[in-house]
Amino acid sequence: MPAAPSPGDVAPSLELPDLNGVTIALGDLAGRPVLVSFLRHAG
Amino acid sequence: MKVRDRWDRWAAIDAAAVFVVFDDPDMIRRTMLEGIDLDGLPFPVLVDQERSSYERWGLQRARRRDIWLDPNVYKVHWRLLRAGEKLRPGGTDVLQLGGDFVIAPDGTIAYARPQERDNRPPVGELLKAAREAAAAG
């Protein structure tokens, strides 16, 4: 597993479906600051 | 999701947000998104049941003792119970850790906080990083 990215690194890719099955890519949001939050379990 | 409660502050700097989950979408709707109008969410909730993105972003699984012997876990549960919320089953993997990142407009990481245990940064800290990234971009 790679190390988590650090400030200054190019953000790893991220392209996933949303809850409705629509695929969204981080690149679609380029040009804006973006918060990416990976959550823990659903409970 | 506290970010949602203060979304006007994120919108003021034209920031975007994505939240990534790994549990079954139906479980997500029944638990962490219970009672939330999904059509009204200002950001997408992305599903990665294989956790390939968690791995690509270097997000580890915790050791059991880092979760179950962490007093903060029990403080959070106690606060939820006192607030009248019900505790829910822990999803498919209570050891998978998450993390918070702010991406600058140029696509580089402006802020990184991968979890080492069950803790998250304050929303104000994330918003400050986003504001600084917006100003620099």
CSV table of N, CA and C in Angstrom, one decimal:
chain,number,residue,atom,x,y,z
A,1,MET,N,0.8,-1.2,0.0
A,1,MET,CA,0.0,0.0,0.0
A,1,MET,C,0.9,1.2,0.0
A,2,PRO,N,0.6,2.2,-0.9
A,2,PRO,CA,1.4,3.5,-0.9
A,2,PRO,C,1.1,4.3,0.4
A,3,ALA,N,2.0,5.2,0.7
A,3,ALA,CA,1.8,6.1,1.9
A,3,ALA,C,0.7,7.1,1.5
A,4,ALA,N,0.0,7.6,2.5
A,4,ALA,CA,-1.0,8.6,2.2
A,4,ALA,C,-0.3,9.9,1.6
A,5,PRO,N,-0.9,10.5,0.7
A,5,PRO,CA,-0.3,11.7,0.1
A,5,PRO,C,-0.1,12.8,1.1
A,6,SER,N,0.9,13.6,0.9
A,6,SER,CA,1.3,14.7,1.8
A,6,SER,C,1.1,16.0,1.1
A,7,PRO,N,1.0,17.1,1.8
A,7,PRO,CA,0.9,18.4,1.2
A,7,PRO,C,2.0,18.7,0.1
A,8,GLY,N,1.6,19.1,-1.0
A,8,GLY,CA,2.5,19.4,-2.1
A,8,GLY,C,2.4,18.2,-3.2
A,9,ASP,N,2.0,17.0,-2.7
A,9,ASP,CA,1.9,15.9,-3.7
A,9,ASP,C,0.7,16.2,-4.6
A,10,VAL,N,0.8,15.6,-5.8
A,10,VAL,CA,-0.4,15.6,-6.7
A,10,VAL,C,-1.4,14.6,-6.1
A,11,ALA,N,-2.6,15.0,-6.0
A,11,ALA,CA,-3.6,14.1,-5.4
A,11,ALA,C,-3.8,12.9,-6.2
A,12,PRO,N,-3.9,11.7,-5.6
A,12,PRO,CA,-4.2,10.5,-6.3
A,12,PRO,C,-5.5,10.6,-7.0
A,13,SER,N,-5.7,9.7,-8.0
A,13,SER,CA,-7.0,9.7,-8.7
A,13,SER,C,-8.1,9.2,-7.8
A,14,LEU,N,-9.3,9.7,-8.2
A,14,LEU,CA,-10.5,9.3,-7.4
A,14,LEU,C,-11.6,9.3,-8.4
A,15,GLU,N,-12.2,8.2,-8.7
A,15,GLU,CA,-13.3,8.1,-9.6
A,15,GLU,C,-14.2,7.0,-9.1
A,16,LEU,N,-15.4,7.3,-8.6
A,16,LEU,CA,-16.3,6.4,-8.0
A,16,LEU,C,-17.8,6.7,-8.3
A,17,PRO,N,-18.6,5.7,-8.2
A,17,PRO,CA,-20.1,6.0,-8.3
A,17,PRO,C,-20.6,6.6,-7.0
A,18,ASP,N,-21.6,7.5,-7.2
A,18,ASP,CA,-22.3,8.0,-6.0
A,18,ASP,C,-23.4,7.0,-5.6
A,19,LEU,N,-24.3,7.4,-4.7
A,19,LEU,CA,-25.3,6.5,-4.2
A,19,LEU,C,-26.3,6.2,-5.2
A,20,ASN,N,-26.4,7.0,-6.3
A,20,ASN,CA,-27.3,6.7,-7.4
A,20,ASN,C,-26.7,6.0,-8.5
A,21,GLY,N,-25.4,5.7,-8.4
A,21,GLY,CA,-24.7,5.0,-9.5
A,21,GLY,C,-24.0,5.9,-10.5
A,22,VAL,N,-24.1,7.2,-10.3
A,22,VAL,CA,-23.5,8.2,-11.2
A,22,VAL,C,-22.0,8.3,-10.9
A,23,THR,N,-21.1,8.1,-11.9
A,23,THR,CA,-19.7,8.2,-11.6
A,23,THR,C,-19.2,9.6,-11.5
A,24,ILE,N,-18.4,9.9,-10.5
A,24,ILE,CA,-17.9,11.2,-10.3
A,24,ILE,C,-16.4,11.1,-10.1
A,25,ALA,N,-15.7,12.0,-10.8
A,25,ALA,CA,-14.2,11.9,-10.7
A,25,ALA,C,-13.7,13.2,-10.1
A,26,LEU,N,-12.6,13.1,-9.3
A,26,LEU,CA,-12.0,14.3,-8.7
A,26,LEU,C,-11.7,15.3,-9.8
A,27,GLY,N,-11.2,14.8,-10.9
A,27,GLY,CA,-10.9,15.8,-12.0
A,27,GLY,C,-12.0,16.6,-12.4
A,28,ASP,N,-13.3,16.2,-12.2
A,28,ASP,CA,-14.4,17.0,-12.6
A,28,ASP,C,-14.5,18.3,-11.8
A,29,LEU,N,-13.8,18.3,-10.6
A,29,LEU,CA,-13.9,19.4,-9.7
A,29,LEU,C,-12.6,20.3,-9.7
A,30,ALA,N,-11.8,20.0,-10.7
A,30,ALA,CA,-10.5,20.8,-10.8
A,30,ALA,C,-10.8,22.3,-10.9
A,31,GLY,N,-9.9,23.1,-10.3
A,31,GLY,CA,-10.0,24.5,-10.3
A,31,GLY,C,-10.7,25.1,-9.1
A,32,ARG,N,-11.1,24.2,-8.2
A,32,ARG,CA,-11.8,24.6,-6.9
A,32,ARG,C,-11.1,23.9,-5.8
A,33,PRO,N,-11.0,24.4,-4.6
A,33,PRO,CA,-10.6,23.6,-3.5
A,33,PRO,C,-11.6,22.5,-3.2
A,34,VAL,N,-11.1,21.3,-2.9
A,34,VAL,CA,-12.1,20.2,-2.7
A,34,VAL,C,-11.7,19.5,-1.4
A,35,LEU,N,-12.7,19.3,-0.6
A,35,LEU,CA,-12.5,18.5,0.6
A,35,LEU,C,-12.8,17.0,0.2
A,36,VAL,N,-11.9,16.1,0.4
A,36,VAL,CA,-12.1,14.7,0.2
A,36,VAL,C,-12.1,14.0,1.5
A,37,SER,N,-13.2,13.5,2.0
A,37,SER,CA,-13.3,12.8,3.3
A,37,SER,C,-13.6,11.3,3.1
A,38,PHE,N,-12.7,10.5,3.5
A,38,PHE,CA,-12.9,9.1,3.5
A,38,PHE,C,-13.4,8.7,4.9
A,39,LEU,N,-14.6,8.2,4.9
A,39,LEU,CA,-15.3,7.9,6.2
A,39,LEU,C,-15.0,6.4,6.6
A,40,ARG,N,-15.1,6.2,7.9
A,40,ARG,CA,-15.0,4.9,8.5
A,40,ARG,C,-16.3,4.2,8.3
A,41,HIS,N,-16.6,3.2,9.0
A,41,HIS,CA,-17.7,2.3,8.8
A,41,HIS,C,-19.1,3.1,9.0
A,42,ALA,N,-20.1,2.4,8.5
A,42,ALA,CA,-21.4,3.1,8.4
A,42,ALA,C,-22.1,3.3,9.8
A,43,GLY,N,-21.7,2.6,10.8
A,43,GLY,CA,-22.5,2.6,12.0
A,43,GLY,C,-22.4,4.0,12.8
B,1,MET,N,-23.0,14.7,9.6
B,1,MET,CA,-21.9,15.3,8.8
B,1,MET,C,-21.9,16.8,9.1
B,2,LYS,N,-20.9,17.2,9.9
B,2,LYS,CA,-20.9,18.6,10.3
B,2,LYS,C,-20.6,19.6,9.2
B,3,VAL,N,-19.9,19.1,8.1
B,3,VAL,CA,-19.6,20.0,7.0
B,3,VAL,C,-20.9,20.4,6.4
B,4,ARG,N,-21.9,19.6,6.3
B,4,ARG,CA,-23.2,19.9,5.7
B,4,ARG,C,-23.9,21.0,6.5
B,5,ASP,N,-23.7,21.0,7.9
B,5,ASP,CA,-24.4,22.0,8.7
B,5,ASP,C,-23.8,23.4,8.5
B,6,ARG,N,-22.5,23.5,8.0
B,6,ARG,CA,-21.9,24.8,7.8
B,6,ARG,C,-21.5,24.9,6.3
B,7,TRP,N,-22.4,24.4,5.4
B,7,TRP,CA,-22.0,24.4,4.0
B,7,TRP,C,-21.9,25.8,3.4
B,8,ASP,N,-22.7,26.8,4.0
B,8,ASP,CA,-22.6,28.1,3.4
B,8,ASP,C,-21.2,28.7,3.4
B,9,ARG,N,-20.4,28.3,4.4
B,9,ARG,CA,-19.0,28.7,4.5
B,9,ARG,C,-18.2,28.1,3.5
B,10,TRP,N,-18.5,26.9,3.1
B,10,TRP,CA,-17.7,26.2,2.0
B,10,TRP,C,-18.2,26.8,0.6
B,11,ALA,N,-19.4,27.1,0.5
B,11,ALA,CA,-19.9,27.6,-0.7
B,11,ALA,C,-19.4,29.0,-1.0
B,12,ALA,N,-19.1,29.8,0.1
B,12,ALA,CA,-18.6,31.1,0.0
B,12,ALA,C,-17.3,31.2,-0.7
B,13,ILE,N,-16.5,30.1,-0.6
B,13,ILE,CA,-15.2,30.1,-1.2
B,13,ILE,C,-15.2,29.2,-2.5
B,14,ASP,N,-16.4,28.8,-2.9
B,14,ASP,CA,-16.6,28.0,-4.1
B,14,ASP,C,-15.9,26.6,-4.0
B,15,ALA,N,-15.9,26.1,-2.8
B,15,ALA,CA,-15.3,24.8,-2.5
B,15,ALA,C,-16.3,23.7,-2.9
B,16,ALA,N,-15.7,22.6,-3.2
B,16,ALA,CA,-16.5,21.3,-3.4
B,16,ALA,C,-16.1,20.3,-2.3
B,17,ALA,N,-16.9,19.3,-2.2
B,17,ALA,CA,-16.6,18.2,-1.2
B,17,ALA,C,-17.1,16.9,-1.8
B,18,VAL,N,-16.4,15.9,-1.5
B,18,VAL,CA,-16.9,14.5,-1.7
B,18,VAL,C,-16.6,13.7,-0.5
B,19,PHE,N,-17.6,12.8,-0.2
B,19,PHE,CA,-17.4,11.9,1.0
B,19,PHE,C,-17.4,10.5,0.4
B,20,VAL,N,-16.5,9.7,0.9
B,20,VAL,CA,-16.3,8.4,0.3
B,20,VAL,C,-16.7,7.4,1.5
B,21,VAL,N,-17.5,6.4,1.1
B,21,VAL,CA,-17.9,5.4,2.1
B,21,VAL,C,-17.6,4.0,1.5
B,22,PHE,N,-17.5,3.0,2.3
B,22,PHE,CA,-17.2,1.7,1.7
B,22,PHE,C,-18.2,0.6,2.0
B,23,ASP,N,-19.2,1.0,2.9
B,23,ASP,CA,-20.2,0.0,3.2
B,23,ASP,C,-21.3,-0.1,2.1
B,24,ASP,N,-22.2,-1.0,2.2
B,24,ASP,CA,-23.2,-1.2,1.2
B,24,ASP,C,-24.1,0.1,1.2
B,25,PRO,N,-24.4,0.5,0.0
B,25,PRO,CA,-25.2,1.8,-0.1
B,25,PRO,C,-26.5,1.7,0.6
B,26,ASP,N,-27.2,0.6,0.7
B,26,ASP,CA,-28.5,0.5,1.4
B,26,ASP,C,-28.2,0.7,2.9
B,27,MET,N,-27.1,0.1,3.4
B,27,MET,CA,-26.7,0.3,4.8
B,27,MET,C,-26.4,1.8,5.1
B,28,ILE,N,-25.7,2.4,4.2
B,28,ILE,CA,-25.4,3.8,4.3
B,28,ILE,C,-26.6,4.7,4.5
B,29,ARG,N,-27.6,4.4,3.6
B,29,ARG,CA,-28.9,5.2,3.7
B,29,ARG,C,-29.6,4.9,5.0
B,30,ARG,N,-29.5,3.7,5.5
B,30,ARG,CA,-30.2,3.4,6.8
B,30,ARG,C,-29.5,3.9,8.0
B,31,THR,N,-28.2,4.2,7.9
B,31,THR,CA,-27.4,4.5,9.1
B,31,THR,C,-27.0,5.9,9.1
B,32,MET,N,-25.8,6.2,8.5
B,32,MET,CA,-25.2,7.5,8.6
B,32,MET,C,-26.0,8.6,7.9
B,33,LEU,N,-26.9,8.1,6.9
B,33,LEU,CA,-27.7,9.1,6.2
B,33,LEU,C,-29.1,9.1,6.5
B,34,GLU,N,-29.4,8.4,7.6
B,34,GLU,CA,-30.8,8.2,8.1
B,34,GLU,C,-31.5,9.6,8.3
B,35,GLY,N,-32.6,9.8,7.7
B,35,GLY,CA,-33.3,11.1,8.0
B,35,GLY,C,-32.8,12.3,7.2
B,36,ILE,N,-31.8,12.0,6.3
B,36,ILE,CA,-31.2,13.1,5.5
B,36,ILE,C,-31.8,13.1,4.1
B,37,ASP,N,-32.2,14.3,3.7
B,37,ASP,CA,-32.7,14.4,2.3
B,37,ASP,C,-31.5,14.3,1.3
B,38,LEU,N,-31.4,13.2,0.7
B,38,LEU,CA,-30.2,13.0,-0.2
B,38,LEU,C,-30.2,13.9,-1.4
B,39,ASP,N,-31.4,14.3,-1.8
B,39,ASP,CA,-31.4,15.2,-3.0
B,39,ASP,C,-31.0,16.6,-2.6
B,40,GLY,N,-31.0,16.9,-1.2
B,40,GLY,CA,-30.6,18.2,-0.8
B,40,GLY,C,-29.2,18.3,-0.3
B,41,LEU,N,-28.5,17.2,-0.4
B,41,LEU,CA,-27.0,17.2,0.0
B,41,LEU,C,-26.2,18.1,-1.0
B,42,PRO,N,-25.4,19.0,-0.6
B,42,PRO,CA,-24.6,19.8,-1.5
B,42,PRO,C,-23.4,19.1,-2.0
B,43,PHE,N,-23.2,17.9,-1.7
B,43,PHE,CA,-22.0,17.2,-2.1
B,43,PHE,C,-22.3,15.7,-2.4
B,44,PRO,N,-21.6,15.0,-3.2
B,44,PRO,CA,-21.9,13.6,-3.4
B,44,PRO,C,-21.3,12.7,-2.3
B,45,VAL,N,-22.0,11.6,-2.1
B,45,VAL,CA,-21.4,10.5,-1.3
B,45,VAL,C,-21.1,9.4,-2.2
B,46,LEU,N,-19.8,9.1,-2.3
B,46,LEU,CA,-19.3,8.1,-3.3
B,46,LEU,C,-19.1,6.8,-2.6
B,47,VAL,N,-19.3,5.7,-3.3
B,47,VAL,CA,-19.3,4.4,-2.7
B,47,VAL,C,-18.1,3.6,-3.3
B,48,ASP,N,-17.3,3.0,-2.4
B,48,ASP,CA,-16.1,2.2,-2.8
B,48,ASP,C,-16.1,1.0,-2.0
B,49,GLN,N,-17.0,0.0,-2.4
B,49,GLN,CA,-17.1,-1.2,-1.5
B,49,GLN,C,-15.8,-2.0,-1.6
B,50,GLU,N,-15.1,-1.9,-2.7
B,50,GLU,CA,-13.8,-2.7,-2.7
B,50,GLU,C,-12.7,-2.0,-2.0
B,51,ARG,N,-12.9,-0.8,-1.6
B,51,ARG,CA,-11.9,0.0,-0.9
B,51,ARG,C,-10.6,0.3,-1.7
B,52,SER,N,-10.7,0.2,-3.0
B,52,SER,CA,-9.5,0.4,-3.8
B,52,SER,C,-9.0,1.9,-3.6
B,53,SER,N,-9.9,2.8,-3.5
B,53,SER,CA,-9.4,4.2,-3.3
B,53,SER,C,-8.8,4.4,-1.9
B,54,TYR,N,-9.3,3.7,-0.9
B,54,TYR,CA,-8.8,3.8,0.4
B,54,TYR,C,-7.3,3.3,0.4
B,55,GLU,N,-7.1,2.3,-0.4
B,55,GLU,CA,-5.7,1.7,-0.5
B,55,GLU,C,-4.8,2.7,-1.3
B,56,ARG,N,-5.4,3.2,-2.4
B,56,ARG,CA,-4.6,4.1,-3.3
B,56,ARG,C,-4.2,5.4,-2.5
B,57,TRP,N,-5.1,5.8,-1.6
B,57,TRP,CA,-4.8,7.0,-0.8
B,57,TRP,C,-4.1,6.7,0.5
B,58,GLY,N,-3.6,5.5,0.6
B,58,GLY,CA,-2.8,5.1,1.8
B,58,GLY,C,-3.5,5.0,3.1
B,59,LEU,N,-4.8,4.7,3.1
B,59,LEU,CA,-5.5,4.7,4.4
B,59,LEU,C,-5.5,3.3,4.9
B,60,GLN,N,-5.0,3.2,6.1
B,60,GLN,CA,-4.7,1.9,6.8
B,60,GLN,C,-5.9,1.3,7.5
B,61,ARG,N,-5.7,0.1,7.9
B,61,ARG,CA,-6.7,-0.5,8.9
B,61,ARG,C,-6.0,-0.4,10.3
B,62,ALA,N,-6.8,0.0,11.2
B,62,ALA,CA,-6.3,0.1,12.6
B,62,ALA,C,-6.0,-1.2,13.2
B,63,ARG,N,-5.1,-1.2,14.2
B,63,ARG,CA,-5.0,-2.4,15.1
B,63,ARG,C,-6.2,-2.4,16.0
B,64,ARG,N,-6.6,-3.6,16.4
B,64,ARG,CA,-7.8,-3.7,17.2
B,64,ARG,C,-7.7,-2.9,18.5
B,65,ARG,N,-6.5,-2.9,19.1
B,65,ARG,CA,-6.4,-2.2,20.4
B,65,ARG,C,-6.4,-0.7,20.2
B,66,ASP,N,-6.1,-0.2,19.0
B,66,ASP,CA,-6.2,1.2,18.7
B,66,ASP,C,-7.6,1.8,18.6
B,67,ILE,N,-8.5,0.8,18.4
B,67,ILE,CA,-10.0,1.2,18.4
B,67,ILE,C,-10.6,0.9,19.7
B,68,TRP,N,-10.5,-0.3,20.1
B,68,TRP,CA,-11.2,-0.8,21.3
B,68,TRP,C,-10.6,-0.3,22.6
B,69,LEU,N,-9.4,0.0,22.6
B,69,LEU,CA,-8.8,0.6,23.9
B,69,LEU,C,-8.6,2.1,23.9
B,70,ASP,N,-9.3,2.7,22.9
B,70,ASP,CA,-9.2,4.2,22.8
B,70,ASP,C,-10.3,4.8,23.6
B,71,PRO,N,-10.0,5.5,24.7
B,71,PRO,CA,-11.0,6.1,25.5
B,71,PRO,C,-11.9,7.1,24.7
B,72,ASN,N,-11.4,7.7,23.7
B,72,ASN,CA,-12.2,8.6,22.9
B,72,ASN,C,-13.3,8.0,22.2
B,73,VAL,N,-13.2,6.7,21.8
B,73,VAL,CA,-14.3,6.0,21.2
B,73,VAL,C,-15.5,5.9,22.1
B,74,TYR,N,-15.2,5.6,23.4
B,74,TYR,CA,-16.3,5.5,24.4
B,74,TYR,C,-16.8,6.9,24.7
B,75,LYS,N,-16.0,7.9,24.7
B,75,LYS,CA,-16.5,9.3,25.0
B,75,LYS,C,-17.5,9.7,23.9
B,76,VAL,N,-17.1,9.4,22.7
B,76,VAL,CA,-18.0,9.7,21.5
B,76,VAL,C,-19.3,9.0,21.7
B,77,HIS,N,-19.3,7.7,22.0
B,77,HIS,CA,-20.5,6.9,22.1
B,77,HIS,C,-21.4,7.4,23.3
B,78,TRP,N,-20.7,7.8,24.4
B,78,TRP,CA,-21.4,8.3,25.5
B,78,TRP,C,-22.1,9.7,25.2
B,79,ARG,N,-21.4,10.5,24.4
B,79,ARG,CA,-22.0,11.8,24.0
B,79,ARG,C,-23.2,11.5,23.1
B,80,LEU,N,-23.1,10.6,22.2
B,80,LEU,CA,-24.2,10.3,21.3
B,80,LEU,C,-25.4,9.8,22.1
B,81,LEU,N,-25.2,8.9,23.1
B,81,LEU,CA,-26.3,8.4,23.9
B,81,LEU,C,-26.9,9.5,24.7
B,82,ARG,N,-26.1,10.4,25.3
B,82,ARG,CA,-26.7,11.5,26.1
B,82,ARG,C,-27.5,12.4,25.2
B,83,ALA,N,-27.1,12.5,23.9
B,83,ALA,CA,-27.9,13.4,23.0
B,83,ALA,C,-29.1,12.7,22.4
B,84,GLY,N,-29.4,11.5,22.9
B,84,GLY,CA,-30.6,10.8,22.5
B,84,GLY,C,-30.5,10.0,21.2
B,85,GLU,N,-29.2,9.9,20.7
B,85,GLU,CA,-29.1,9.1,19.5
B,85,GLU,C,-28.9,7.7,19.8
B,86,LYS,N,-29.2,6.8,18.9
B,86,LYS,CA,-29.1,5.4,19.1
B,86,LYS,C,-27.7,5.0,18.5
B,87,LEU,N,-27.1,4.0,19.1
B,87,LEU,CA,-25.9,3.4,18.6
B,87,LEU,C,-26.3,2.4,17.5
B,88,ARG,N,-25.5,2.3,16.5
B,88,ARG,CA,-25.8,1.4,15.4
B,88,ARG,C,-24.8,0.4,15.2
B,89,PRO,N,-25.1,-0.7,14.6
B,89,PRO,CA,-24.1,-1.7,14.3
B,89,PRO,C,-22.9,-1.1,13.5
B,90,GLY,N,-21.8,-1.7,13.6
B,90,GLY,CA,-20.6,-1.0,13.2
B,90,GLY,C,-20.2,-1.2,11.7
B,91,GLY,N,-21.1,-1.6,10.9
B,91,GLY,CA,-20.8,-1.7,9.4
B,91,GLY,C,-19.9,-3.0,9.2
B,92,THR,N,-19.3,-3.0,8.0
B,92,THR,CA,-18.6,-4.2,7.6
B,92,THR,C,-17.2,-4.3,8.2
B,93,ASP,N,-16.6,-3.2,8.6
B,93,ASP,CA,-15.2,-3.3,9.0
B,93,ASP,C,-14.9,-2.1,9.9
B,94,VAL,N,-14.9,-2.3,11.2
B,94,VAL,CA,-14.8,-1.2,12.2
B,94,VAL,C,-13.3,-0.8,12.3
B,95,LEU,N,-12.4,-1.6,11.7
B,95,LEU,CA,-11.0,-1.3,11.8
B,95,LEU,C,-10.5,-0.4,10.6
B,96,GLN,N,-11.3,-0.3,9.5
B,96,GLN,CA,-10.8,0.5,8.4
B,96,GLN,C,-10.8,2.0,8.8
B,97,LEU,N,-9.7,2.6,8.6
B,97,LEU,CA,-9.5,4.0,8.9
B,97,LEU,C,-9.8,4.9,7.7
B,98,GLY,N,-10.2,6.1,8.0
B,98,GLY,CA,-10.5,7.1,6.9
B,98,GLY,C,-9.4,8.2,6.9
B,99,GLY,N,-9.8,9.3,6.4
B,99,GLY,CA,-8.9,10.4,6.4
B,99,GLY,C,-9.5,11.6,5.7
B,100,ASP,N,-9.0,12.8,5.9
B,100,ASP,CA,-9.5,14.0,5.4
B,100,ASP,C,-8.4,14.7,4.6
B,101,PHE,N,-8.7,15.1,3.4
B,101,PHE,CA,-7.7,15.8,2.5
B,101,PHE,C,-8.4,17.0,1.9
B,102,VAL,N,-7.6,18.1,1.8
B,102,VAL,CA,-8.1,19.3,1.0
B,102,VAL,C,-7.2,19.4,-0.2
B,103,ILE,N,-7.8,19.4,-1.4
B,103,ILE,CA,-7.1,19.4,-2.7
B,103,ILE,C,-7.1,20.9,-3.1
B,104,ALA,N,-6.0,21.4,-3.5
B,104,ALA,CA,-5.9,22.8,-4.0
B,104,ALA,C,-6.5,22.9,-5.4
B,105,PRO,N,-6.8,24.1,-5.9
B,105,PRO,CA,-7.4,24.2,-7.2
B,105,PRO,C,-6.4,23.6,-8.3
B,106,ASP,N,-5.1,23.6,-8.1
B,106,ASP,CA,-4.2,23.0,-9.1
B,106,ASP,C,-4.0,21.5,-9.0
B,107,GLY,N,-4.8,20.9,-8.1
B,107,GLY,CA,-4.8,19.4,-8.0
B,107,GLY,C,-3.8,18.8,-7.1
B,108,THR,N,-3.1,19.7,-6.3
B,108,THR,CA,-2.1,19.2,-5.3
B,108,THR,C,-2.8,19.1,-4.0
B,109,ILE,N,-2.2,18.3,-3.1
B,109,ILE,CA,-2.7,18.2,-1.8
B,109,ILE,C,-2.3,19.4,-1.0
B,110,ALA,N,-3.3,20.1,-0.4
B,110,ALA,CA,-3.1,21.2,0.4
B,110,ALA,C,-3.1,20.9,1.9
B,111,TYR,N,-3.8,19.8,2.3
B,111,TYR,CA,-3.9,19.4,3.7
B,111,TYR,C,-4.2,17.9,3.7
B,112,ALA,N,-3.5,17.2,4.6
B,112,ALA,CA,-3.7,15.8,4.6
B,112,ALA,C,-3.8,15.4,6.1
B,113,ARG,N,-4.8,14.6,6.4
B,113,ARG,CA,-4.9,14.1,7.8
B,113,ARG,C,-5.5,12.6,7.7
B,114,PRO,N,-4.6,11.7,7.3
B,114,PRO,CA,-5.0,10.3,7.3
B,114,PRO,C,-5.2,9.9,8.8
B,115,GLN,N,-6.3,9.1,9.1
B,115,GLN,CA,-6.5,8.7,10.4
B,115,GLN,C,-5.5,7.7,10.9
B,116,GLU,N,-5.1,7.8,12.1
B,116,GLU,CA,-4.3,6.8,12.8
B,116,GLU,C,-5.1,6.0,13.8
B,117,ARG,N,-6.2,6.6,14.2
B,117,ARG,CA,-7.1,5.9,15.1
B,117,ARG,C,-8.5,6.6,14.8
B,118,ASP,N,-9.5,6.4,15.7
B,118,ASP,CA,-10.8,6.9,15.4
B,118,ASP,C,-10.9,8.4,15.8
B,119,ASN,N,-10.3,9.2,15.1
B,119,ASN,CA,-10.4,10.7,15.3
B,119,ASN,C,-10.4,11.4,14.0
B,120,ARG,N,-11.0,12.6,14.0
B,120,ARG,CA,-11.1,13.4,12.8
B,120,ARG,C,-10.8,14.8,13.2
B,121,PRO,N,-10.3,15.6,12.3
B,121,PRO,CA,-10.0,17.0,12.6
B,121,PRO,C,-11.3,17.8,12.7
B,122,PRO,N,-11.2,18.9,13.5
B,122,PRO,CA,-12.4,19.8,13.5
B,122,PRO,C,-12.7,20.3,12.1
B,123,VAL,N,-14.0,20.5,11.9
B,123,VAL,CA,-14.4,21.1,10.6
B,123,VAL,C,-13.8,22.4,10.3
B,124,GLY,N,-13.6,23.2,11.4
B,124,GLY,CA,-13.0,24.5,11.2
B,124,GLY,C,-11.6,24.4,10.7
B,125,GLU,N,-10.9,23.4,11.1
B,125,GLU,CA,-9.5,23.2,10.6
B,125,GLU,C,-9.5,22.9,9.1
B,126,LEU,N,-10.5,22.1,8.7
B,126,LEU,CA,-10.6,21.7,7.2
B,126,LEU,C,-11.0,23.0,6.4
B,127,LEU,N,-11.9,23.7,7.0
B,127,LEU,CA,-12.4,24.9,6.3
B,127,LEU,C,-11.2,26.0,6.1
B,128,LYS,N,-10.4,26.1,7.2
B,128,LYS,CA,-9.3,27.0,7.1
B,128,LYS,C,-8.3,26.6,6.0
B,129,ALA,N,-8.1,25.3,5.9
B,129,ALA,CA,-7.2,24.7,4.9
B,129,ALA,C,-7.8,25.0,3.5
B,130,ALA,N,-9.1,24.9,3.4
B,130,ALA,CA,-9.7,25.1,2.1
B,130,ALA,C,-9.7,26.6,1.7
B,131,ARG,N,-9.9,27.5,2.7
B,131,ARG,CA,-9.8,28.9,2.4
B,131,ARG,C,-8.4,29.3,2.0
B,132,GLU,N,-7.4,28.7,2.6
B,132,GLU,CA,-6.0,29.0,2.3
B,132,GLU,C,-5.7,28.5,0.9
B,133,ALA,N,-6.2,27.3,0.5
B,133,ALA,CA,-6.0,26.8,-0.8
B,133,ALA,C,-6.7,27.6,-1.9
B,134,ALA,N,-7.9,28.1,-1.5
B,134,ALA,CA,-8.6,29.0,-2.5
B,134,ALA,C,-7.8,30.3,-2.7
B,135,ALA,N,-7.3,30.8,-1.6
B,135,ALA,CA,-6.6,32.1,-1.7
B,135,ALA,C,-5.3,32.0,-2.5
B,136,ALA,N,-4.6,30.8,-2.4
B,136,ALA,CA,-3.4,30.6,-3.0
B,136,ALA,C,-3.6,30.2,-4.5
B,137,GLY,N,-4.8,29.6,-4.8
B,137,GLY,CA,-5.0,29.1,-6.2
B,137,GLY,C,-5.4,30.2,-7.1
